[in-house]
PDB file of C-alpha atoms in Angstrom:
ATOM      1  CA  UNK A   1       0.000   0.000   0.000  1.00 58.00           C
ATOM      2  CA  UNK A   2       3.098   2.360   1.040  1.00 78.00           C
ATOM      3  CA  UNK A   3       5.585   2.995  -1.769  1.00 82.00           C
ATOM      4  CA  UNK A   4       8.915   1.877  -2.177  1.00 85.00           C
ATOM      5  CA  UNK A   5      10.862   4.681  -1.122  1.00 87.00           C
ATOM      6  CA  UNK A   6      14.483   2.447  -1.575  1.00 88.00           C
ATOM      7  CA  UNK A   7      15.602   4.451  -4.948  1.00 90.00           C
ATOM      8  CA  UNK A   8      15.501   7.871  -3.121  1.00 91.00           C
ATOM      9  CA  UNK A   9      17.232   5.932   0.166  1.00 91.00           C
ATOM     10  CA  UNK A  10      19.747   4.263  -2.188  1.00 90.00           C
ATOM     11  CA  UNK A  11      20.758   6.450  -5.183  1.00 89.00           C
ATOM     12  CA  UNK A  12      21.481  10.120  -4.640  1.00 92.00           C
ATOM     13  CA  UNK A  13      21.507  10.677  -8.482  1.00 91.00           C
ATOM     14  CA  UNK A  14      18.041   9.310  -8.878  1.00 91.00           C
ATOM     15  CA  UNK A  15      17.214  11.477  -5.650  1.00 92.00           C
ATOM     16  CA  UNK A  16      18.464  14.820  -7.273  1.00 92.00           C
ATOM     17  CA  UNK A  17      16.499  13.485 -10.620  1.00 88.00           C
ATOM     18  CA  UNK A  18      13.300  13.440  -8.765  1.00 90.00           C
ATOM     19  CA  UNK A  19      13.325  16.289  -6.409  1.00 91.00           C
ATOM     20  CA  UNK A  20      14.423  18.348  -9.674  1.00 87.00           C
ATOM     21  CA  UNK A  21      11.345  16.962 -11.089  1.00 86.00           C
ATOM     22  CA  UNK A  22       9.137  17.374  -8.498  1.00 90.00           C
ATOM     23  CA  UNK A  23      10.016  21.064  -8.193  1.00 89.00           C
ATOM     24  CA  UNK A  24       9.557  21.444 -11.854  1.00 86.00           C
ATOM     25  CA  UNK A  25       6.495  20.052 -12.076  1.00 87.00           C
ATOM     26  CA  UNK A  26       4.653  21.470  -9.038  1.00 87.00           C
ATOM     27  CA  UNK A  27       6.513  25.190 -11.063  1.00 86.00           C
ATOM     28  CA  UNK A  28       4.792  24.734 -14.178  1.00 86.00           C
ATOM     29  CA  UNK A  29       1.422  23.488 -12.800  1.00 89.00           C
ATOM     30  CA  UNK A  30       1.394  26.677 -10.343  1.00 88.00           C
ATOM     31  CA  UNK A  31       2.863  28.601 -13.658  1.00 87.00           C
ATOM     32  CA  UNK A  32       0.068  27.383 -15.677  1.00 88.00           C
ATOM     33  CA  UNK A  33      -2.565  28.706 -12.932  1.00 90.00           C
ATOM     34  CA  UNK A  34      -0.724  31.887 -13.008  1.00 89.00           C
ATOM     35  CA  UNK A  35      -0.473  32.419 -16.657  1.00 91.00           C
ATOM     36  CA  UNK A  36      -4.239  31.745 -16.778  1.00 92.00           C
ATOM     37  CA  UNK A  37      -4.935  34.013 -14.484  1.00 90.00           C
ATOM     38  CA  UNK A  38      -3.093  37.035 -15.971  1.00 89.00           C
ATOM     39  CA  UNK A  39      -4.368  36.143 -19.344  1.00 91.00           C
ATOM     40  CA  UNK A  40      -7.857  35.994 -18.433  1.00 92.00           C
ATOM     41  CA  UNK A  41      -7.485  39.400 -16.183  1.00 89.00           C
ATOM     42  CA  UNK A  42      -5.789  41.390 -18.660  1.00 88.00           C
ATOM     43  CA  UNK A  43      -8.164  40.662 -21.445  1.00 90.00           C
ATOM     44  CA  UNK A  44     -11.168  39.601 -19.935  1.00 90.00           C
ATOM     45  CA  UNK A  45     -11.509  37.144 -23.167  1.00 91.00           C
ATOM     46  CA  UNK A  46     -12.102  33.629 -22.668  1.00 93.00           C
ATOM     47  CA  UNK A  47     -10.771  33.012 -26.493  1.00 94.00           C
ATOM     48  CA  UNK A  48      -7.237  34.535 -25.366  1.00 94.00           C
ATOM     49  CA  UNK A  49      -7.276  32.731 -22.106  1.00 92.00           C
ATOM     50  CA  UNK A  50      -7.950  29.342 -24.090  1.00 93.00           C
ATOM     51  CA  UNK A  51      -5.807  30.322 -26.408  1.00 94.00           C
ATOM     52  CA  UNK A  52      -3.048  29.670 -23.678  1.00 93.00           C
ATOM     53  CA  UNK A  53      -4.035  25.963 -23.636  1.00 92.00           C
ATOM     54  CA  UNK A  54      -3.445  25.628 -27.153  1.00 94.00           C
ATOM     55  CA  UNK A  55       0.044  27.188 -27.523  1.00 94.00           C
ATOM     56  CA  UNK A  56       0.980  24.362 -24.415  1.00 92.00           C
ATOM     57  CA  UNK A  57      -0.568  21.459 -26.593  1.00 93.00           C
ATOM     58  CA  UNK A  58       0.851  22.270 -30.018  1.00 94.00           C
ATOM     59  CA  UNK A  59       4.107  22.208 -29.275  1.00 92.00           C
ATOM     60  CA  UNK A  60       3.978  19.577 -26.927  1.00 90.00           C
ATOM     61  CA  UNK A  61       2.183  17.031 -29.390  1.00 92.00           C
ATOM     62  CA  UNK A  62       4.400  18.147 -32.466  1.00 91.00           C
ATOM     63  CA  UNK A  63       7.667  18.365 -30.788  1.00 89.00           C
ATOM     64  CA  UNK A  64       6.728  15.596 -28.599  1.00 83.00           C
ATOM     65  CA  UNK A  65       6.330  12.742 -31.539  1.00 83.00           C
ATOM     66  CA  UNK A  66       9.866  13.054 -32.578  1.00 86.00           C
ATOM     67  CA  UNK A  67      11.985  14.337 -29.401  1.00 84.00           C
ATOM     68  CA  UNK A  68      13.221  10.667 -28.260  1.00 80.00           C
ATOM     69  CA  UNK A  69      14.214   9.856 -31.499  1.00 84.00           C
ATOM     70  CA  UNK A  70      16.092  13.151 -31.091  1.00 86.00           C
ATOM     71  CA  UNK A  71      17.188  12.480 -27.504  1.00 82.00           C
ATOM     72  CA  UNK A  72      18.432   9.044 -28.815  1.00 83.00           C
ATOM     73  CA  UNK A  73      20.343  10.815 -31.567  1.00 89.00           C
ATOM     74  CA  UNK A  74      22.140  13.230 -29.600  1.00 89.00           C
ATOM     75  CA  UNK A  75      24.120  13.211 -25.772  1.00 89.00           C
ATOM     76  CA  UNK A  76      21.172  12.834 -23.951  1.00 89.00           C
ATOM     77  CA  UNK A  77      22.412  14.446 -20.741  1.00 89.00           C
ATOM     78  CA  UNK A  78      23.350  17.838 -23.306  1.00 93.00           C
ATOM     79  CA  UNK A  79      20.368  17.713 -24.447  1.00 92.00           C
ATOM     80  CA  UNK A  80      18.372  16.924 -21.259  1.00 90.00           C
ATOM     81  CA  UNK A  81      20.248  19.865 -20.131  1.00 91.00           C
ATOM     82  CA  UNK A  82      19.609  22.182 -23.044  1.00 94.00           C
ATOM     83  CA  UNK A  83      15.359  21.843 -22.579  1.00 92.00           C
ATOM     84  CA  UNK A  84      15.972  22.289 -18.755  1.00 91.00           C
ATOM     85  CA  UNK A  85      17.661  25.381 -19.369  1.00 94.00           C
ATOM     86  CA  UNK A  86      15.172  26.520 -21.716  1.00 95.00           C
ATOM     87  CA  UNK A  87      12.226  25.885 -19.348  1.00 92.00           C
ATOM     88  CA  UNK A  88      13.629  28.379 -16.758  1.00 91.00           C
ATOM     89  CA  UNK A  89      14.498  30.799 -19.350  1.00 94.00           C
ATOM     90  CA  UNK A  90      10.818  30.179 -20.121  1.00 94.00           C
ATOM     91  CA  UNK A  91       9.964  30.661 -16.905  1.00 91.00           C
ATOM     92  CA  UNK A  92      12.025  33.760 -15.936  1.00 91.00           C
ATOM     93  CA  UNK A  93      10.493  35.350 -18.632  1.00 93.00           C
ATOM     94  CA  UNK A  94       6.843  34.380 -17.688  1.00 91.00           C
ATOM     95  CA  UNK A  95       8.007  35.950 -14.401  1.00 88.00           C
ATOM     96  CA  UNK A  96       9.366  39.450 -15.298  1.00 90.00           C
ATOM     97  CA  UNK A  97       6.826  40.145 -17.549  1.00 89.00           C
ATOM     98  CA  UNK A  98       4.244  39.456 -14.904  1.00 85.00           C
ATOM     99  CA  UNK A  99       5.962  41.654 -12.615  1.00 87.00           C
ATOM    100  CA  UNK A 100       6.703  44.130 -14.907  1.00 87.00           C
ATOM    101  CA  UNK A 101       3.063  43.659 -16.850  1.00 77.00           C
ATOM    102  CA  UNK A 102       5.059  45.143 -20.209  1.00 73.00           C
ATOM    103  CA  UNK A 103       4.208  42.047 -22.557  1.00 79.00           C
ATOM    104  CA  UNK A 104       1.345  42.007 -25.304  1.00 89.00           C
ATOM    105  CA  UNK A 105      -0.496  38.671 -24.509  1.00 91.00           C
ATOM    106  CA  UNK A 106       0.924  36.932 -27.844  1.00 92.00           C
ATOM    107  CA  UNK A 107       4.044  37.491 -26.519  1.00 92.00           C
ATOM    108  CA  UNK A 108       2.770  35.452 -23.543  1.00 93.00           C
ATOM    109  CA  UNK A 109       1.513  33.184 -25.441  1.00 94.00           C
ATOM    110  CA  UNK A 110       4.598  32.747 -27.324  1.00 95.00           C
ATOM    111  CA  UNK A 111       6.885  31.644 -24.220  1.00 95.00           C
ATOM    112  CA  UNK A 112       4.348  29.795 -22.827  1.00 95.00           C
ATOM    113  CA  UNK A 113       4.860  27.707 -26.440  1.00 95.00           C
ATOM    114  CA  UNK A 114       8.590  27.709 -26.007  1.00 95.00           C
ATOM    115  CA  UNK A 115       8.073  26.696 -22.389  1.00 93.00           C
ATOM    116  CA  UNK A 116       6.205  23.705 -23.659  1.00 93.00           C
ATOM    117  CA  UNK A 117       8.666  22.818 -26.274  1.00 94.00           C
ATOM    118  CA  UNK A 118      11.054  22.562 -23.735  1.00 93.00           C
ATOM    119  CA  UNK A 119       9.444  20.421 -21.554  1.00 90.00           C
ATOM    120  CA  UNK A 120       8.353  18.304 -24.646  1.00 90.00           C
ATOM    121  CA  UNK A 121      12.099  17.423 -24.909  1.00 90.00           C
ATOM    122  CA  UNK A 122      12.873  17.050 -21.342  1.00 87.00           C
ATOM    123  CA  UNK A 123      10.534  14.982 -20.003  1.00 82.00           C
ATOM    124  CA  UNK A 124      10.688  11.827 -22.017  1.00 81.00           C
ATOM    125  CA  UNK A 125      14.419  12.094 -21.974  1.00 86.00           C
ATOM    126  CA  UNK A 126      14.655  12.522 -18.020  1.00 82.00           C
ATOM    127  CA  UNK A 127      13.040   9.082 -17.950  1.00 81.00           C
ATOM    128  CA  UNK A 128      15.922   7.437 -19.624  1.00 84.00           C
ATOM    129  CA  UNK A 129      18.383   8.084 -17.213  1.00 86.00           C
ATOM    130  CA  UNK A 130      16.725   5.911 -14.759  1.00 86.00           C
ATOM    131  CA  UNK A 131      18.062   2.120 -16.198  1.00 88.00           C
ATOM    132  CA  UNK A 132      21.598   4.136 -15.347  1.00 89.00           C
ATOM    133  CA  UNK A 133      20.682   5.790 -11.814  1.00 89.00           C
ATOM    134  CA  UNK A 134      19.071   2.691  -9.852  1.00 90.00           C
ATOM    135  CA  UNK A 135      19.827  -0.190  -9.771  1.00 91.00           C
ATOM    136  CA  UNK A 136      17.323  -3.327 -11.674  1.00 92.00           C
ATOM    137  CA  UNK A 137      14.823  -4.415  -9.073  1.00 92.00           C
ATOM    138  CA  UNK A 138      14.721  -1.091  -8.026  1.00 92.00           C
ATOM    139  CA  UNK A 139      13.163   0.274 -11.602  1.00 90.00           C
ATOM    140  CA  UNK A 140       9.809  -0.374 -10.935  1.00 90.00           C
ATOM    141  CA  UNK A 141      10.146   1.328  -7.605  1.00 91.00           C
ATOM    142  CA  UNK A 142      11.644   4.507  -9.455  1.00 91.00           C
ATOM    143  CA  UNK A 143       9.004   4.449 -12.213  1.00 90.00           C
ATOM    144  CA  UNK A 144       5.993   4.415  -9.278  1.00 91.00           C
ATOM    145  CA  UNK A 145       7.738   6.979  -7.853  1.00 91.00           C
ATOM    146  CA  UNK A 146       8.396   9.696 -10.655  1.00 89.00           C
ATOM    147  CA  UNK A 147       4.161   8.763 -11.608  1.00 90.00           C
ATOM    148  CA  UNK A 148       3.394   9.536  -7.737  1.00 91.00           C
ATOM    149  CA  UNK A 149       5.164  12.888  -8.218  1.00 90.00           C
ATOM    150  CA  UNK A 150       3.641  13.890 -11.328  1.00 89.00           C
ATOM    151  CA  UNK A 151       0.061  12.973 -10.123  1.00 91.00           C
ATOM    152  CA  UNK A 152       0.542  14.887  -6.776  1.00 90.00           C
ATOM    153  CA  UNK A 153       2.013  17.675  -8.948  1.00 90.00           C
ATOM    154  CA  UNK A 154      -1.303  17.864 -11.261  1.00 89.00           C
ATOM    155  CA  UNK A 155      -3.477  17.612  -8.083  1.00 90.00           C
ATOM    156  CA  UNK A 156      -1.671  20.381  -5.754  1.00 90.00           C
ATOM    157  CA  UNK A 157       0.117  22.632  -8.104  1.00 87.00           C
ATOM    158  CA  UNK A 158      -2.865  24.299  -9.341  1.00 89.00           C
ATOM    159  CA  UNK A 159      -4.094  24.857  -5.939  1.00 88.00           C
ATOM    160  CA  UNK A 160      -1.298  26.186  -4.722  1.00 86.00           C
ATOM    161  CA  UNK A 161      -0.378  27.868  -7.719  1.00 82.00           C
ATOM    162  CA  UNK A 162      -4.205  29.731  -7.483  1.00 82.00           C
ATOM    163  CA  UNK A 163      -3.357  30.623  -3.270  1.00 82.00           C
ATOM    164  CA  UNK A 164      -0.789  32.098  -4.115  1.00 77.00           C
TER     165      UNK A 164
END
């Protein structure tokens, strides 16, 4: 009934893989909320604030079809890097123009597309680095984990991502 907590006990890369992804993922769930948010309360339009959903899913399904072939064709841990580095570039620009308020919302929309990209590349290739960071009867245990942190991440991000 409990999970099997002996990856994050045993491997200190696979712990440093998750908590990065657990932090990421709770970020762009509460950056989703956020985005939304401004969207919809700078233009009062329900078209522009749905239109935020579709420049997340476009890139995500087209990049998303051919980035492990990609990841397989390139260093993986370069390339791993490169989308993780573009998500918080992403994301630091989601930020500043929120506090600053200077962007036209298809400029928003565009980085939110970018950030998706990104994250259309990393994700799939941060879940090939497990076979390397734990050991084999530990896999399954790994795998359970990284889906208990995404689910919790879709379930409490967006609440805490609409407190704050």
């Amino acid at each position: 009934m409990l999970a099997d907590t002996a990856p994050l006990r045993e491997s200190p890369a696979f712990r440093r893989l998750w908590l990065s992804g657990v932090c990421s993922s709770f970020g762009g769930q509460m950056t989703t909320v956020a985005v939304l948010f401004q969207v919809w309360h700078s233009t009062g339009s329900a078209a522009w604030t749905g239109a935020i959903g579709l420049a997340q899913a476009v890139p995500l399904i087209a990049f998303g079809l051919f980035a492990g072939a990609l990841a397989d064709r390139l260093d993986r841990r370069r390339f791993y890097m490169a989308c993780t580095v573009g998500q918080g570039a992403c994301s630091a620009l989601l930020a500043t123009q929120a506090l600053l308020g200077t962007f036209p919302v298809l400029l928003v929309l565009l980085v939110v597309a970018g950030q998706s990209l990104f994250g259309a590349g990393s994700g799939p290739t941060s879940r090939t680095f497990l076979p390397q960071l734990v050991r084999r009867e530990h896999l399954g245990a790994a795998l359970a984990l990284n889906r208990i942190a995404f689910q919790g991440s879709m379930m409490v991000g967006p609440a805490i991502g609409g407190l704050v």
